[in-house]
PDB file of C-alpha atoms in Angstrom:
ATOM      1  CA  UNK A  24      90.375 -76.036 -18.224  1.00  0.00           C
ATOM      2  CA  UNK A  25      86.992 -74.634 -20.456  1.00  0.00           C
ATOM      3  CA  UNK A  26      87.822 -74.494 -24.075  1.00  0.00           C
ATOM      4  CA  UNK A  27      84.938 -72.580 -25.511  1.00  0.00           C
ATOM      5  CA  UNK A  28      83.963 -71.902 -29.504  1.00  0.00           C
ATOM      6  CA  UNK A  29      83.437 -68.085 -29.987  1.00  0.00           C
ATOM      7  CA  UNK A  30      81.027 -66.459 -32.531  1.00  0.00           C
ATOM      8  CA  UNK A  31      84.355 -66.235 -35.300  1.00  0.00           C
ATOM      9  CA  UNK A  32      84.759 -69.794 -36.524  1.00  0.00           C
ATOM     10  CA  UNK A  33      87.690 -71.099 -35.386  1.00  0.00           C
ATOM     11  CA  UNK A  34      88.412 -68.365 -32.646  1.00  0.00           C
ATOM     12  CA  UNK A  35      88.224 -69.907 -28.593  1.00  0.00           C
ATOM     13  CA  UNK A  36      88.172 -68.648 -25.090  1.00  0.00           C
ATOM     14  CA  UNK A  37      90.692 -70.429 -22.873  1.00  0.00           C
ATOM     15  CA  UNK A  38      89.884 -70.427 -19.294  1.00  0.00           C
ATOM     16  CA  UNK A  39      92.112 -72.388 -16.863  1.00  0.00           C
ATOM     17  CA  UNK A  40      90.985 -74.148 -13.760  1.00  0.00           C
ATOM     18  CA  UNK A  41      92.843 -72.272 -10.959  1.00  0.00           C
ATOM     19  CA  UNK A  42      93.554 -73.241  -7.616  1.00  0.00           C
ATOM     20  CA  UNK A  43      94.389 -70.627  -4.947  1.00  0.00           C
ATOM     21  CA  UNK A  44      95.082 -71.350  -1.502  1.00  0.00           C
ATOM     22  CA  UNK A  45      96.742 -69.435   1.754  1.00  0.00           C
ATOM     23  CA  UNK A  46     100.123 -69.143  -0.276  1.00  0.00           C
ATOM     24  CA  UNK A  47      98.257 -67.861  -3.569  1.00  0.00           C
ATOM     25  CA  UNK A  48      97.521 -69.714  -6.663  1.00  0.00           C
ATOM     26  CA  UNK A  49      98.163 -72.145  -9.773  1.00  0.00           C
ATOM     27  CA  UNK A  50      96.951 -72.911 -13.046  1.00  0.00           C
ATOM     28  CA  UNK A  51      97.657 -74.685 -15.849  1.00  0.00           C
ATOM     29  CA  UNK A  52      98.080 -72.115 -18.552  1.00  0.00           C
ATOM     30  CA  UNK A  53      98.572 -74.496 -21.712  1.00  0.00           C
ATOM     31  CA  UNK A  54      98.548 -78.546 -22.396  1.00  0.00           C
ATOM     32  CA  UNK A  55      99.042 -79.274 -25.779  1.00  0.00           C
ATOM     33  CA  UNK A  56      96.625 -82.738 -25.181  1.00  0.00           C
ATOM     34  CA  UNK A  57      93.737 -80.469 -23.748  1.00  0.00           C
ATOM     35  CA  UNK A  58      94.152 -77.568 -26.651  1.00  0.00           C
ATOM     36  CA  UNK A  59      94.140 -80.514 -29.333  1.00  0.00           C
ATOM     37  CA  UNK A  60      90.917 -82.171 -27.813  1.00  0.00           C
ATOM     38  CA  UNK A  61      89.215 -78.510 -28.390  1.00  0.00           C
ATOM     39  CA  UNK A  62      90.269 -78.548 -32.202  1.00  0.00           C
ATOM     40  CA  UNK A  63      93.116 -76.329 -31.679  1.00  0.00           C
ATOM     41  CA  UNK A  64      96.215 -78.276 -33.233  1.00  0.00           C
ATOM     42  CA  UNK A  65      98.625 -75.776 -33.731  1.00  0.00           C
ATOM     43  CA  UNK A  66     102.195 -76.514 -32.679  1.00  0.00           C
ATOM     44  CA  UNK A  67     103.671 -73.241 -30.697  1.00  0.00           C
ATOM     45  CA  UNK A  68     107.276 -72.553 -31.114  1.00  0.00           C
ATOM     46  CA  UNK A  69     107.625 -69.304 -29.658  1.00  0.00           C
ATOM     47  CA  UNK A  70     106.698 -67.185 -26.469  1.00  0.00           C
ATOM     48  CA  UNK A  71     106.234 -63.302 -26.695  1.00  0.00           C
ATOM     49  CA  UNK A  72     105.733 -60.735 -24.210  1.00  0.00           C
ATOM     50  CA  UNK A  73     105.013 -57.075 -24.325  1.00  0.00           C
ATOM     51  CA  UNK A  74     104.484 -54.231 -21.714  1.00  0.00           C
ATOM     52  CA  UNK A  75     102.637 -51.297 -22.335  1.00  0.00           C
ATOM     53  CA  UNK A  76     101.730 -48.368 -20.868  1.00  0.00           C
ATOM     54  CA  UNK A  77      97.837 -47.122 -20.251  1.00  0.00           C
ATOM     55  CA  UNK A  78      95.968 -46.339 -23.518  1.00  0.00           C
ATOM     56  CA  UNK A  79      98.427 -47.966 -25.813  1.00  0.00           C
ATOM     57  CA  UNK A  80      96.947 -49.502 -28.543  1.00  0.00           C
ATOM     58  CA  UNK A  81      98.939 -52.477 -30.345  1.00  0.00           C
ATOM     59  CA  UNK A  82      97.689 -53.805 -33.873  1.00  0.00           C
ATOM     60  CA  UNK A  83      95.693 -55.138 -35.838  1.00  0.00           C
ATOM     61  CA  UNK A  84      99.185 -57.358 -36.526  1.00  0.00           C
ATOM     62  CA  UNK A  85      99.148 -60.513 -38.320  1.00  0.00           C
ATOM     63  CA  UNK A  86     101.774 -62.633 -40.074  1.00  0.00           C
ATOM     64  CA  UNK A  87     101.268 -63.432 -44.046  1.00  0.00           C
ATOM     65  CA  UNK A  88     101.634 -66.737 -45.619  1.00  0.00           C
ATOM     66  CA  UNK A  89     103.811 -68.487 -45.237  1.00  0.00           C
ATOM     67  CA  UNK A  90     104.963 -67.751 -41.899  1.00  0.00           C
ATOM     68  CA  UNK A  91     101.033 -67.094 -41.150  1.00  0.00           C
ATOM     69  CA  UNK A  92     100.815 -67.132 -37.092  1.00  0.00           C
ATOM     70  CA  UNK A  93      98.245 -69.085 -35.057  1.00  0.00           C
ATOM     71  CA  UNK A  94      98.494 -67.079 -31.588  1.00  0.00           C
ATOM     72  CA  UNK A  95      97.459 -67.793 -28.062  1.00  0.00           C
ATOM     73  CA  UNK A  96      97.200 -64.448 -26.177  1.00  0.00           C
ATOM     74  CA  UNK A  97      96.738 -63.305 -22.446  1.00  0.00           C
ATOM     75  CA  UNK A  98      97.470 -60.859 -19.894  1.00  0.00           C
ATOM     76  CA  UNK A  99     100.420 -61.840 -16.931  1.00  0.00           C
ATOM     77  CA  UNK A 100      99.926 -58.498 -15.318  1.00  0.00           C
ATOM     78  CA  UNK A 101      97.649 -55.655 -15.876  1.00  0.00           C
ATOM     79  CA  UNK A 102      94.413 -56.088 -18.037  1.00  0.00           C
ATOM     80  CA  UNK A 103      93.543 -55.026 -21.861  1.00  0.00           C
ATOM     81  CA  UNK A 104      90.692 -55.819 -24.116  1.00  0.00           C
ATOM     82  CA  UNK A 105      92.065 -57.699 -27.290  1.00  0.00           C
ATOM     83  CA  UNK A 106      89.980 -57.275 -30.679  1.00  0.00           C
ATOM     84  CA  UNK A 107      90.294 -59.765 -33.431  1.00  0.00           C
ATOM     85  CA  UNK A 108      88.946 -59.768 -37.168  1.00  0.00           C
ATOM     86  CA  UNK A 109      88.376 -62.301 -38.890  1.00  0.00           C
ATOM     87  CA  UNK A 110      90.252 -61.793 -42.880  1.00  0.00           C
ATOM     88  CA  UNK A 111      90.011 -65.136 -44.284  1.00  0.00           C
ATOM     89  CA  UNK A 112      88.136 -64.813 -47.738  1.00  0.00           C
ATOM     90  CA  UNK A 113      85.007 -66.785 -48.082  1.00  0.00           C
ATOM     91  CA  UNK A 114      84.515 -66.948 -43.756  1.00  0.00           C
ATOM     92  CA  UNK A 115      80.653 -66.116 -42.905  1.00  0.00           C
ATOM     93  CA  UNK A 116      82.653 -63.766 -41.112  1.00  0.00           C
ATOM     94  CA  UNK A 117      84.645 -62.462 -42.952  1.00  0.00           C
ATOM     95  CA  UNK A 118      85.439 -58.474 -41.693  1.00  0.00           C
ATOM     96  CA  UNK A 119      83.625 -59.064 -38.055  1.00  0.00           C
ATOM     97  CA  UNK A 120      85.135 -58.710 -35.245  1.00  0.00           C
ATOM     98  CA  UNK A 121      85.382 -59.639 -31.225  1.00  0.00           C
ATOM     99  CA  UNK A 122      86.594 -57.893 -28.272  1.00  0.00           C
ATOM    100  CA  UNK A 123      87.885 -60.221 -25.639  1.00  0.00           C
ATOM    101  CA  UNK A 124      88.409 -58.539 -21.822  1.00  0.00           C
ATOM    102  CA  UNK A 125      91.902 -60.436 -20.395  1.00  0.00           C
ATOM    103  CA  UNK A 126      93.500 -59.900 -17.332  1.00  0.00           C
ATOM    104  CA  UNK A 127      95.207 -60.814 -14.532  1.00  0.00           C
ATOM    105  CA  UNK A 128      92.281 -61.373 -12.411  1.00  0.00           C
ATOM    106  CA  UNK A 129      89.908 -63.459 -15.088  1.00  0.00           C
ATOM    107  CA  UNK A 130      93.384 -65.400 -16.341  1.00  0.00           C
ATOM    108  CA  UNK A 131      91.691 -65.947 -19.531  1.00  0.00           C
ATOM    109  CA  UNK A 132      93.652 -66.828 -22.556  1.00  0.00           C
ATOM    110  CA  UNK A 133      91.896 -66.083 -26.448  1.00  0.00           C
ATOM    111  CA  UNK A 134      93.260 -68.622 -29.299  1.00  0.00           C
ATOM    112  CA  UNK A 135      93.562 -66.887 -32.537  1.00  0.00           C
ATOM    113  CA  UNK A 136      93.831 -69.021 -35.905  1.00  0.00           C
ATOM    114  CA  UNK A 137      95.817 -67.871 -38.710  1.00  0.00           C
ATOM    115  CA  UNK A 138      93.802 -65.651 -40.710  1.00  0.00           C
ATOM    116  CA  UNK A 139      92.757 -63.305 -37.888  1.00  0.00           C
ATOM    117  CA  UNK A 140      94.256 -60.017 -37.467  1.00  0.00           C
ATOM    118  CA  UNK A 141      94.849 -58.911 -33.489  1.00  0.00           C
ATOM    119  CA  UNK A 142      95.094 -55.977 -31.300  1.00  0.00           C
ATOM    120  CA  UNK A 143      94.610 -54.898 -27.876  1.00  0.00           C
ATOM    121  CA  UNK A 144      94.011 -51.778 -26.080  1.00  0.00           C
ATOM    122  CA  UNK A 145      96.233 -51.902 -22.826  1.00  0.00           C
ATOM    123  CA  UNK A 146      93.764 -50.543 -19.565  1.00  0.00           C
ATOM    124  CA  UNK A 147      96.247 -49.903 -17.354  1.00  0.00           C
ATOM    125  CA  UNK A 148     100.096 -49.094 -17.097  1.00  0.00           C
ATOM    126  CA  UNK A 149     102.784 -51.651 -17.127  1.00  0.00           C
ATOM    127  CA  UNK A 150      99.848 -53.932 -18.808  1.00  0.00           C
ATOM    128  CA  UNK A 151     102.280 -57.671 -19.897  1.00  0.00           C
ATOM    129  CA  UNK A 152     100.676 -59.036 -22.507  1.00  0.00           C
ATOM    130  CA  UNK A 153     101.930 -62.201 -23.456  1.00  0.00           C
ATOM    131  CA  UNK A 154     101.803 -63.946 -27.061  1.00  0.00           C
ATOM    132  CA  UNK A 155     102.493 -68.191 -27.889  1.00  0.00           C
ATOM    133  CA  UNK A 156     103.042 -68.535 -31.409  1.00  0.00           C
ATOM    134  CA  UNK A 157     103.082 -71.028 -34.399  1.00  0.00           C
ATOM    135  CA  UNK A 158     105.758 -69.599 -36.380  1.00  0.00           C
ATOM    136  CA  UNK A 159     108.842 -67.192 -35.687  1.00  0.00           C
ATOM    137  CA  UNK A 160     109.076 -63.604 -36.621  1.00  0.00           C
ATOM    138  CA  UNK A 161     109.398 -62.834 -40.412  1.00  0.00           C
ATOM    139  CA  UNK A 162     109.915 -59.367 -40.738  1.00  0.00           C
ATOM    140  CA  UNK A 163     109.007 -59.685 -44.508  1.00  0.00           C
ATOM    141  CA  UNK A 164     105.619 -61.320 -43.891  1.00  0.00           C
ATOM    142  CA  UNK A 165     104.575 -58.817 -41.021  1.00  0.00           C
ATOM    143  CA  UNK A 166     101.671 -57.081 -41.904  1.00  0.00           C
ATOM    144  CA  UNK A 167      98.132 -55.793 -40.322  1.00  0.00           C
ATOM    145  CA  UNK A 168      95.310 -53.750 -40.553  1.00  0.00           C
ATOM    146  CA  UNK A 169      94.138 -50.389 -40.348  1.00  0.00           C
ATOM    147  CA  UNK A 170      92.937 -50.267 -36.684  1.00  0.00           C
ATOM    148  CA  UNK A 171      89.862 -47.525 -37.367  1.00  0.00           C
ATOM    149  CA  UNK A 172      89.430 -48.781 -41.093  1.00  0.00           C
ATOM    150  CA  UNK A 173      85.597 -47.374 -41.667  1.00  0.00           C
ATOM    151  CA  UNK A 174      84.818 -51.512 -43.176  1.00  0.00           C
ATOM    152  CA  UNK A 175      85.844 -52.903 -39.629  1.00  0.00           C
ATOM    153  CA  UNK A 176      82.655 -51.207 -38.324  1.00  0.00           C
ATOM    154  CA  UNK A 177      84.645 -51.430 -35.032  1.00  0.00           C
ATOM    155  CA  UNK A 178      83.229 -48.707 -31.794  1.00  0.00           C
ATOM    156  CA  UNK A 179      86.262 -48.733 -30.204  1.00  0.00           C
ATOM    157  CA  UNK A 180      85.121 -46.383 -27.700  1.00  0.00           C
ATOM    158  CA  UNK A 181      82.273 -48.661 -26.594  1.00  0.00           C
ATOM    159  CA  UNK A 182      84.410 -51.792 -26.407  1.00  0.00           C
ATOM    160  CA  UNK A 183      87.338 -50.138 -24.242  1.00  0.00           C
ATOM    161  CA  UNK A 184      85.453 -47.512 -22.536  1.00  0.00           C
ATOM    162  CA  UNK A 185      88.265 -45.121 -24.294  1.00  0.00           C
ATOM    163  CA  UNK A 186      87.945 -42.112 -26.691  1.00  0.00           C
ATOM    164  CA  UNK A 187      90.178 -43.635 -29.307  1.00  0.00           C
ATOM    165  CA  UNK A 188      91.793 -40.470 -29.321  1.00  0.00           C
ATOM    166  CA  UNK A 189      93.835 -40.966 -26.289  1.00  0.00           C
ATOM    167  CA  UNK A 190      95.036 -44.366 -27.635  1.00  0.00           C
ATOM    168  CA  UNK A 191      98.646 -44.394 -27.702  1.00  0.00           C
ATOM    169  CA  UNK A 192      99.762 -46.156 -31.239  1.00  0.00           C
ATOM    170  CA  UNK A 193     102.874 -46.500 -33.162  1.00  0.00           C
ATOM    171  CA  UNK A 194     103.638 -44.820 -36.406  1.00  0.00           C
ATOM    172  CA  UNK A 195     103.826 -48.373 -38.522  1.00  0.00           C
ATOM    173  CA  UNK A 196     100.235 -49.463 -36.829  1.00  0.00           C
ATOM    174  CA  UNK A 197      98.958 -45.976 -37.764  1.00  0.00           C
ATOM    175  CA  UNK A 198      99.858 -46.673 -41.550  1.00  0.00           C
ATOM    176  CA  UNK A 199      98.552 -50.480 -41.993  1.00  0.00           C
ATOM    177  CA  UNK A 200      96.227 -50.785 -44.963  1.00  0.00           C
ATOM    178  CA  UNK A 201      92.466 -51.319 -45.558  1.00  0.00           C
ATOM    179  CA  UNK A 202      90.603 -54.272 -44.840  1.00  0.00           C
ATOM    180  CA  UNK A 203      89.901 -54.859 -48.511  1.00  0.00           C
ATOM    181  CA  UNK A 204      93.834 -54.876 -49.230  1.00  0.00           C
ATOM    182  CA  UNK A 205      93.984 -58.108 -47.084  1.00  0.00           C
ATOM    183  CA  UNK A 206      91.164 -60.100 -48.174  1.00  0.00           C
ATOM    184  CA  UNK A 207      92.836 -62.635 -50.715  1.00  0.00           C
ATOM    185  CA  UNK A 208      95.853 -63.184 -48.169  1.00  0.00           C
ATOM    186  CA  UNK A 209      94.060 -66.138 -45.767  1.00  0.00           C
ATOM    187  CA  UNK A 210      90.740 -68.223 -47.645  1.00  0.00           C
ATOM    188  CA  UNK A 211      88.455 -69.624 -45.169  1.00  0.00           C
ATOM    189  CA  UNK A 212      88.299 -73.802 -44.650  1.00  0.00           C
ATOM    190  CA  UNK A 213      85.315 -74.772 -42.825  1.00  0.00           C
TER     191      UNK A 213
END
């Protein structure tokens, strides 16, 4: 398994070693000794999964303190390209963000530390996107960010090859607030 360090501190690519033969394949998708040799020390509770049709756009979700959400993310069937930001206060990177292609085929995973808020732009139908996480569901600490906030400087059409027009998003992801409104949520600990 390659751990790698991505451009947002903290943020890491996740690509397992896989081993196909005449019968197919297999990979180890997680080992909590590997993860913590690559810095990531997060215990994960809880699995996740979503399916989504073609075009559907899910985020930019995160959980707020307390029940903040470290997440390990990855595609089971279909592909997507996942975008985090980075919304800890004081980060170098504070505001940036990274698109991340996952997939069946590449079997990548993405870690994402608390602090980050995360989306993905399904590519095709019946797209399982599956979620580990650090902390249950808290209804009352579920929160996000405006996916086409002006500050996020985000192109989605270059980074999904979509006219974010034809994205397919909820009413409560369409409503998230600014950028700005989350900045003193997560602070940044190099």
């Amino acid at each position: 398994m390659k751990i790698t360090e991505l451009a947002l501190p903290g943020a890491r690519l996740i690509e397992p070693r896989v081993f196909p033969d005449e019968r197919g394949f297999f990979f180890e998708s997680f080992k909590q000794s590997t993860y913590e040799a690559a810095g990531i020390r997060e215990v994960f509770i809880q699995d996740n999964r979503s399916v989504s049709r073609k075009y559907v756009f899910r985020g930019l979700h995160f959980q707020r303190p307390p029940h903040a959400q470290a997440k390990i993310v990855s595609v089971s069937r279909g592909s997507a390209i996942d975008v985090i930001v980075d919304i800890r206060a004081g980060s170098p990177t504070f505001g940036k963000h990274l698109a991340v292609p996952l997939s069946m085929e590449n079997r990548h995973r993405l870690f994402v530390p608390k602090g980050f808020a995360h989306g993905f732009v399904a590519l095709e139908d019946d797209t399982e996107f599956d979620y580990k996480v650090s902390d249950e569901w808290h209804p009352e600490c579920e929160s996000g960010v405006c996916w086409n906030d002006p500050a996020l400087d985000i192109d989605w059409k270059a980074i999904t090859g979509i006219d974010p027009s034809e994205f397919i998003v909820s009413p409560k992801d369409l409503v998230f607030p600014s950028l700005e409104s989350s900045s003193t949520l997560f602070t940044y600990e190099a």
